[in-house]
Coordinates of C-alpha atoms in Angstrom, one line a residue:
M1194 CA -18.6 17.4 -23.8
G1195 CA -21.7 19.2 -22.7
G1196 CA -23.8 16.3 -23.9
A1197 CA -21.6 13.9 -22.0
F1198 CA -22.1 15.8 -18.7
L1199 CA -25.9 16.1 -19.3
A1200 CA -26.3 12.4 -20.2
A1201 CA -24.3 11.3 -17.2
A1202 CA -26.4 13.6 -14.9
L1203 CA -29.7 12.4 -16.4
L1204 CA -29.0 8.7 -15.9
A1205 CA -27.6 9.3 -12.5
R1206 CA -30.7 11.3 -11.4
L1207 CA -32.9 8.4 -12.7
G1208 CA -30.8 5.8 -11.0
S1209 CA -30.8 7.7 -7.7
R1210 CA -34.6 7.2 -7.5
I1211 CA -34.0 3.4 -7.1
E1212 CA -30.8 3.9 -5.1
L1213 CA -28.3 2.8 -7.8
P1214 CA -24.7 4.0 -7.4
T1215 CA -23.6 6.6 -9.9
I1216 CA -20.5 4.8 -11.3
P1217 CA -22.2 2.1 -13.4
L1218 CA -24.7 4.7 -14.6
F1219 CA -22.0 7.1 -15.9
I1220 CA -20.4 4.1 -17.6
L1221 CA -23.8 3.1 -19.1
A1222 CA -24.2 6.6 -20.5
G1223 CA -20.8 6.3 -22.3
I1224 CA -21.8 2.9 -23.7
L1225 CA -25.2 4.1 -25.0
L1226 CA -23.9 7.3 -26.5
G1227 CA -20.6 6.0 -27.8
P1228 CA -19.5 4.8 -31.3
H1229 CA -20.2 1.1 -30.6
T1230 CA -24.0 1.4 -29.9
P1231 CA -26.7 2.1 -32.5
G1232 CA -28.5 5.4 -32.1
I1233 CA -27.2 8.8 -31.0
V1234 CA -23.4 9.0 -31.0
L1235 CA -22.2 12.0 -28.9
V1236 CA -18.5 11.1 -29.1
S1237 CA -17.4 9.1 -32.2
D1238 CA -13.8 8.8 -31.0
P1239 CA -13.1 8.0 -27.3
H1240 CA -9.7 9.7 -27.6
D1241 CA -11.5 13.0 -27.9
L1242 CA -12.1 12.9 -24.1
E1243 CA -8.8 11.4 -23.3
M1244 CA -7.3 14.5 -21.6
L1245 CA -10.5 15.2 -19.6
S1246 CA -10.7 11.5 -18.6
A1247 CA -7.1 11.6 -17.4
L1248 CA -7.8 14.7 -15.4
G1249 CA -10.7 13.0 -13.7
L1250 CA -8.5 10.1 -12.6
V1251 CA -5.8 12.5 -11.3
L1252 CA -8.4 14.5 -9.3
L1253 CA -9.9 11.3 -7.8
L1254 CA -6.6 10.1 -6.6
F1255 CA -5.5 13.5 -5.5
Y1256 CA -8.5 13.7 -3.2
L1257 CA -7.7 10.2 -1.9
G1258 CA -4.2 11.4 -1.0
L1259 CA -5.8 14.4 0.8
E1260 CA -7.8 12.1 3.0
F1261 CA -4.8 9.7 3.7
H1262 CA -2.7 11.4 6.4
L1263 CA 1.0 10.8 6.8
D1264 CA 0.6 9.9 10.4
D1265 CA -1.7 7.1 9.3
L1266 CA 1.0 5.8 6.9
K1267 CA 3.7 6.0 9.6
A1268 CA 1.6 4.4 12.3
G1269 CA 0.1 1.5 10.2
G1270 CA 2.8 1.1 7.6
R1271 CA 3.6 -2.5 8.5
K1272 CA 0.0 -3.6 8.6
M1273 CA -0.7 -1.8 5.3
A1274 CA 2.2 -3.5 3.6
L1275 CA 1.1 -6.9 4.9
A1276 CA -2.5 -6.4 3.9
G1277 CA -1.5 -5.0 0.5
G1278 CA 1.0 -7.8 -0.1
A1279 CA -1.5 -10.5 0.9
Y1280 CA -4.2 -8.9 -1.5
L1281 CA -1.7 -8.8 -4.4
A1282 CA -0.4 -12.4 -3.7
L1283 CA -4.0 -13.8 -3.7
N1284 CA -5.4 -11.8 -6.6
V1285 CA -2.4 -11.6 -8.9
G1286 CA -1.6 -15.2 -8.3
A1287 CA -5.1 -16.3 -9.0
G1288 CA -5.1 -14.1 -12.2
L1289 CA -1.9 -15.7 -13.4
G1290 CA -3.3 -19.2 -12.8
F1291 CA -6.5 -18.3 -14.5
G1292 CA -4.6 -16.9 -17.5
F1293 CA -2.6 -20.1 -17.9
A1294 CA -5.8 -22.2 -17.5
L1295 CA -7.4 -20.3 -20.4
G1296 CA -4.5 -21.5 -22.6
W1297 CA -4.2 -18.2 -24.6
G1298 CA -0.4 -17.9 -24.1
T1299 CA 2.2 -16.9 -21.6
S1300 CA 2.2 -13.2 -22.5
E1301 CA -1.6 -13.2 -22.3
A1302 CA -1.4 -14.9 -18.9
L1303 CA 0.9 -12.2 -17.6
V1304 CA -1.5 -9.5 -18.8
L1305 CA -4.4 -11.3 -17.1
A1306 CA -2.5 -11.5 -13.9
G1307 CA -2.5 -7.7 -13.7
V1308 CA -6.1 -7.3 -15.0
L1309 CA -7.5 -9.7 -12.3
G1310 CA -5.1 -8.7 -9.6
I1311 CA -5.4 -4.9 -9.3
S1312 CA -8.4 -2.9 -8.1
S1313 CA -9.6 0.4 -9.7
S1314 CA -8.3 3.2 -7.5
A1315 CA -10.8 5.6 -9.1
I1316 CA -13.9 3.4 -8.4
V1317 CA -12.7 2.5 -4.9
T1318 CA -12.3 6.3 -4.1
K1319 CA -15.7 7.1 -5.6
V1320 CA -17.4 4.3 -3.6
L1321 CA -15.8 5.4 -0.3
V1322 CA -17.0 9.0 -1.0
D1323 CA -20.5 8.1 -2.2
L1324 CA -21.1 5.7 0.8
G1325 CA -19.7 8.1 3.4
R1326 CA -17.1 5.6 4.5
I1327 CA -14.0 7.8 4.4
G1328 CA -14.0 8.0 8.2
N1329 CA -14.6 4.3 8.8
P1330 CA -11.7 2.4 10.6
E1331 CA -11.5 -0.2 7.8
T1332 CA -10.9 2.6 5.2
K1333 CA -7.2 3.0 6.3
P1334 CA -6.4 -0.6 5.3
I1335 CA -8.3 -0.2 2.0
L1336 CA -6.3 2.9 1.2
G1337 CA -3.1 1.2 2.2
I1338 CA -3.9 -1.7 -0.2
I1339 CA -4.6 0.8 -3.0
V1340 CA -1.2 2.5 -2.4
V1341 CA 0.6 -0.9 -2.4
E1342 CA -1.2 -1.9 -5.6
D1343 CA -0.3 1.4 -7.3
I1344 CA 3.4 0.9 -6.4
F1345 CA 3.3 -2.7 -7.6
L1346 CA 1.6 -1.5 -10.8
A1347 CA 4.4 0.9 -11.6
L1348 CA 7.0 -1.8 -11.3
Y1349 CA 4.8 -4.4 -13.0
L1350 CA 4.2 -2.2 -16.0
A1351 CA 7.9 -1.4 -16.3
A1352 CA 8.7 -5.2 -16.2
L1353 CA 5.9 -6.1 -18.6
Q1354 CA 6.6 -3.5 -21.3
P1355 CA 9.7 -5.1 -22.7
I1356 CA 8.1 -8.6 -22.6
L1357 CA 5.1 -7.4 -24.7
S1358 CA 7.2 -5.3 -27.0
G1359 CA 9.6 -8.2 -27.6
A1360 CA 12.6 -6.4 -26.2
D1361 CA 15.7 -8.6 -26.2
S1362 CA 17.4 -6.9 -23.3
V1363 CA 16.7 -7.7 -19.6
Q1364 CA 18.9 -4.6 -18.9
A1365 CA 16.2 -2.4 -20.5
A1366 CA 13.5 -3.9 -18.2
L1367 CA 15.7 -3.4 -15.1
L1368 CA 16.5 0.2 -16.2
D1369 CA 12.8 1.0 -16.6
G1370 CA 12.0 -0.6 -13.3
G1371 CA 14.8 1.2 -11.5
K1372 CA 13.7 4.6 -13.0
A1373 CA 10.2 4.1 -11.7
F1374 CA 11.3 2.9 -8.3
G1375 CA 13.7 5.8 -8.0
F1376 CA 11.0 8.4 -8.8
L1377 CA 8.6 6.7 -6.3
L1378 CA 11.3 6.9 -3.6
L1379 CA 11.8 10.6 -4.4
L1380 CA 8.1 11.3 -4.1
A1381 CA 8.0 9.4 -0.8
L1382 CA 10.9 11.4 0.6
A1383 CA 9.2 14.7 -0.5
A1384 CA 6.0 13.6 1.3
R1385 CA 7.9 12.7 4.4
F1386 CA 10.3 15.6 4.8
G1387 CA 9.0 18.4 2.4
T1388 CA 5.6 19.0 3.8
K1389 CA 6.5 22.2 5.7
V1390 CA 8.2 23.7 2.7
V1391 CA 5.4 22.8 0.4
G1392 CA 2.9 24.2 2.9
R1393 CA 4.6 27.6 2.9
L1394 CA 4.8 27.7 -0.9
I1395 CA 1.1 27.0 -1.5
D1396 CA -0.3 29.0 1.5
T1397 CA -2.6 31.8 0.4
K1398 CA -5.8 33.4 1.6
D1399 CA -7.1 33.7 -1.9
D1400 CA -9.2 30.7 -2.9
E1401 CA -8.7 31.3 -6.6
L1402 CA -4.9 31.2 -6.3
L1403 CA -5.1 28.2 -4.0
V1404 CA -7.2 26.2 -6.6
I1405 CA -4.8 27.1 -9.4
S1406 CA -1.8 26.1 -7.3
F1407 CA -3.0 22.7 -6.1
L1408 CA -4.5 21.8 -9.4
G1409 CA -1.2 22.7 -11.2
A1410 CA 0.9 20.8 -8.7
A1411 CA -1.3 17.6 -9.0
V1412 CA -1.5 17.6 -12.8
F1413 CA 2.2 18.5 -13.2
V1414 CA 3.5 15.8 -10.9
A1415 CA 1.1 13.3 -12.4
G1416 CA 2.5 14.0 -15.9
V1417 CA 6.1 13.8 -14.7
S1418 CA 5.3 10.5 -12.9
E1419 CA 4.0 9.1 -16.2
W1420 CA 7.2 10.1 -17.9
F1421 CA 9.2 8.1 -15.3
G1422 CA 7.1 5.0 -15.8
V1423 CA 5.0 5.5 -12.7
A1424 CA 1.1 5.7 -13.0
D1425 CA -0.1 9.3 -13.1
A1426 CA -2.5 8.3 -10.4
I1427 CA 0.2 7.6 -7.8
G1428 CA 1.9 10.9 -8.6
A1429 CA -1.4 12.8 -7.9
F1430 CA -1.9 10.7 -4.8
M1431 CA 1.5 11.7 -3.4
V1432 CA 0.8 15.4 -4.0
G1433 CA -2.5 15.0 -2.2
L1434 CA -0.7 13.3 0.7
M1435 CA 1.7 16.2 1.0
L1436 CA -0.9 19.0 0.7
G1437 CA -3.4 17.3 3.0
S1438 CA -0.9 17.6 5.9
T1439 CA -0.4 21.4 5.4
S1440 CA -2.3 24.2 7.0
S1441 CA -4.3 24.6 3.8
G1442 CA -5.3 21.0 3.7
E1443 CA -8.9 21.4 4.9
R1444 CA -9.6 24.3 2.5
I1445 CA -8.1 22.3 -0.4
R1446 CA -10.4 19.3 0.5
K1447 CA -13.5 21.6 0.2
L1448 CA -12.3 23.4 -2.9
V1449 CA -11.5 20.2 -4.9
H1450 CA -14.9 18.6 -4.3
P1451 CA -16.7 20.0 -7.4
L1452 CA -13.7 19.5 -9.6
R1453 CA -13.4 15.9 -8.5
D1454 CA -17.1 15.1 -9.0
A1455 CA -17.3 16.8 -12.5
F1456 CA -14.2 15.3 -14.1
G1457 CA -14.7 12.0 -12.2
A1458 CA -18.0 11.6 -14.1
I1459 CA -16.2 12.3 -17.4
F1460 CA -13.6 9.6 -16.5
F1461 CA -16.3 7.0 -16.1
F1462 CA -18.3 8.2 -19.1
A1463 CA -15.1 7.9 -21.3
F1464 CA -14.6 4.5 -19.8
G1465 CA -18.0 3.5 -21.2
L1466 CA -17.1 4.9 -24.7
S1467 CA -14.3 2.3 -25.0
I1468 CA -16.6 -0.7 -24.5
N1469 CA -18.1 -2.4 -27.5
P1470 CA -21.1 -4.5 -26.3
G1471 CA -21.1 -6.5 -29.5
D1472 CA -17.7 -8.1 -28.6
L1473 CA -18.9 -9.4 -25.2
P1474 CA -20.8 -12.6 -26.2
T1475 CA -17.7 -14.2 -27.7
V1476 CA -16.0 -14.2 -24.3
L1477 CA -19.0 -14.5 -22.0
W1478 CA -18.0 -17.7 -20.2
P1479 CA -14.4 -16.8 -19.5
V1480 CA -15.6 -13.4 -18.2
L1481 CA -18.1 -15.0 -15.8
A1482 CA -15.4 -17.5 -14.7
A1483 CA -12.9 -14.6 -14.0
V1484 CA -15.6 -12.7 -12.1
A1485 CA -16.2 -15.7 -9.9
V1486 CA -12.5 -16.1 -9.2
T1487 CA -12.2 -12.5 -8.3
L1488 CA -15.2 -12.6 -6.0
V1489 CA -13.7 -15.6 -4.1
M1490 CA -10.2 -14.1 -3.9
N1491 CA -11.5 -10.7 -2.7
V1492 CA -13.5 -12.3 0.1
V1493 CA -10.4 -14.3 1.2
A1494 CA -8.2 -11.2 0.9
G1495 CA -10.8 -9.1 2.9
L1496 CA -10.8 -11.7 5.7
V1497 CA -7.0 -11.7 5.8
A1498 CA -6.8 -7.9 5.8
A1499 CA -9.4 -7.7 8.6
R1500 CA -7.5 -10.3 10.6
I1501 CA -4.2 -8.4 10.3
N1502 CA -6.0 -5.2 11.6
G1503 CA -8.0 -6.9 14.2
F1504 CA -11.4 -6.3 12.6
G1505 CA -14.6 -8.4 12.6
A1506 CA -17.0 -9.6 9.9
G1507 CA -18.5 -6.2 9.0
P1508 CA -15.2 -4.4 8.2
A1509 CA -14.0 -7.5 6.4
A1510 CA -17.1 -7.4 4.1
N1511 CA -16.5 -3.7 3.5
I1512 CA -12.9 -4.4 2.5
S1513 CA -13.8 -7.3 0.2
T1514 CA -16.6 -5.4 -1.6
T1515 CA -15.0 -2.0 -1.8
L1516 CA -11.9 -3.4 -3.5
L1517 CA -13.8 -5.6 -5.9
A1518 CA -14.1 -3.2 -8.9
R1519 CA -11.5 -3.3 -11.7
G1520 CA -11.1 -0.4 -14.1
E1521 CA -8.6 2.1 -15.5
F1522 CA -5.4 -0.1 -15.0
A1523 CA -7.0 -3.1 -16.6
L1524 CA -7.7 -0.8 -19.6
I1525 CA -4.1 0.3 -19.7
L1526 CA -3.1 -3.3 -19.9
A1527 CA -5.6 -3.9 -22.6
T1528 CA -4.1 -1.1 -24.6
M1529 CA -0.6 -2.5 -24.2
A1530 CA -1.9 -6.0 -25.2
A1531 CA -3.5 -4.6 -28.4
G1532 CA -0.2 -2.9 -29.4
A1533 CA 1.6 -6.2 -28.8
A1534 CA -0.7 -8.1 -31.2
L1535 CA -1.7 -10.7 -28.6
D1536 CA -4.7 -13.0 -28.7
E1537 CA -7.6 -11.1 -30.3
R1538 CA -10.0 -12.4 -27.6
L1539 CA -8.0 -10.6 -24.9
A1540 CA -9.4 -7.0 -25.5
P1541 CA -13.1 -8.0 -25.5
F1542 CA -12.5 -10.2 -22.4
I1543 CA -10.9 -7.3 -20.5
A1544 CA -13.7 -5.0 -21.5
G1545 CA -16.4 -7.4 -20.4
Y1546 CA -14.7 -8.3 -17.2
V1547 CA -14.1 -4.7 -16.2
L1548 CA -17.6 -3.7 -17.1
V1549 CA -19.2 -6.5 -15.0
L1550 CA -17.0 -5.6 -12.0
A1551 CA -17.3 -1.9 -12.4
V1552 CA -21.1 -2.3 -12.1
L1553 CA -21.1 -5.2 -9.5
G1554 CA -18.4 -3.6 -7.3
P1555 CA -20.3 -0.4 -6.2
L1556 CA -23.6 -2.4 -5.9
A1557 CA -21.9 -5.0 -3.7
A1558 CA -20.2 -2.3 -1.6
G1559 CA -23.5 -0.7 -0.8
R1560 CA -24.9 -4.0 0.4
S1561 CA -21.8 -5.4 2.2
H1562 CA -23.8 -6.2 5.3
W1563 CA -25.3 -9.1 3.3
L1564 CA -21.9 -10.6 2.9
A1565 CA -21.0 -9.9 6.5
R1566 CA -23.7 -12.2 7.7
L1567 CA -22.1 -15.1 5.8
L1568 CA -18.6 -14.5 7.1
P1569 CA -17.2 -16.1 10.3
G1570 CA -18.7 -14.3 13.3
G1571 CA -21.0 -12.3 11.1
R1572 CA -24.2 -13.2 13.0
T1573 CA -23.1 -11.9 16.3
P1574 CA -24.7 -8.6 17.5
E1575 CA -21.3 -6.8 17.3
A1576 CA -20.8 -7.8 13.7
A1577 CA -24.3 -6.8 12.7
G1578 CA -23.7 -3.4 14.2
G1579 CA -20.4 -3.0 12.5
S1580 CA -21.7 -3.8 9.0
G1581 CA -25.4 -3.2 8.9
G1582 CA -26.3 -1.0 11.9
A1583 CA -24.0 1.9 12.7
A1584 CA -22.3 1.5 9.3
A1585 CA -25.6 1.6 7.5
V1586 CA -26.4 4.9 9.2
R1587 CA -23.0 6.3 8.2
D1588 CA -23.5 5.1 4.7
K1589 CA -26.5 7.3 4.3
E1590 CA -24.9 10.4 5.6
P1591 CA -24.1 13.1 3.1
V1592 CA -20.4 13.5 2.2
G1593 CA -18.5 16.8 2.5

């Protein structure tokens, strides 16, 4: 584990000299020092870091919840739902069509619909933090889309599980979906009406006790969420949503920073461990085609989300590029597909597709002003200021 931290830090330090984002460098460290690459093998079994990796994802999404205020959700709920629904319709629909076009089978097409359709919450959160865009106006719709995606994912996984496992009962699928939806509703009600009670329970002047309390709450609810068929990430997000609105919210945001950064790095390192570069050439062309489809759909979805919220070309480009990366949820689907004995090309395809977009996404987000110039209205002075001028200054500001 110490070697993993040091390797990730070393590559990130080297990359920072040429202004590369940290996410692809953490992933590269995992690939180079994992069991699938010749040379030094720090971790021979990716499962050895599974718990630490899960903790990294939980803390990333917990922090996202802290930054996403309930007032924002209540004020812009309709627009967020519209933007999130449009994003899913475009990307999941395109993924399903792409899956059928490949001709690998119906079950494979259903898996690919989720792989191509759902962004990486962890990478999106890290990009927003690294680029200093948490306070940007277009960040609220981005977070809203992530929330809608996570809710959709919980229901999608519940519906897909019996199909992949060959369950002969539609009733089982409905039961799993109902259980997930019921727990999501319970979390939403707790976030809406239980903030004052939670605030009194967690309030303390001692930083040590506060860290133990919010960390325990985030991890516990994430684990219970998973048991109910809801992604652990959305459970952690809801805890952050509740605690961020309490009197201790600002202190929690400061205290969680080092935990989020340390275990987030391990999450991306472990992500790299699971990728076998030797499998990628066999699915190179389908991967490149899928990346092209995702690029086009994200630009269209970004324009739609910007239009819903009354934004111009700069924010539209930020939305499109920030949501581009695919990651942890695609790997969950890859694991499910492997257990269901689907087409053997599916696993290396997902690994290659996720790797390309995990690298391309942060790079594109940092240069979104290039895309803004190509979008409708992108060459006006206002658009240039929104994507390259003031935004570029904000992007260079330190976070925290």
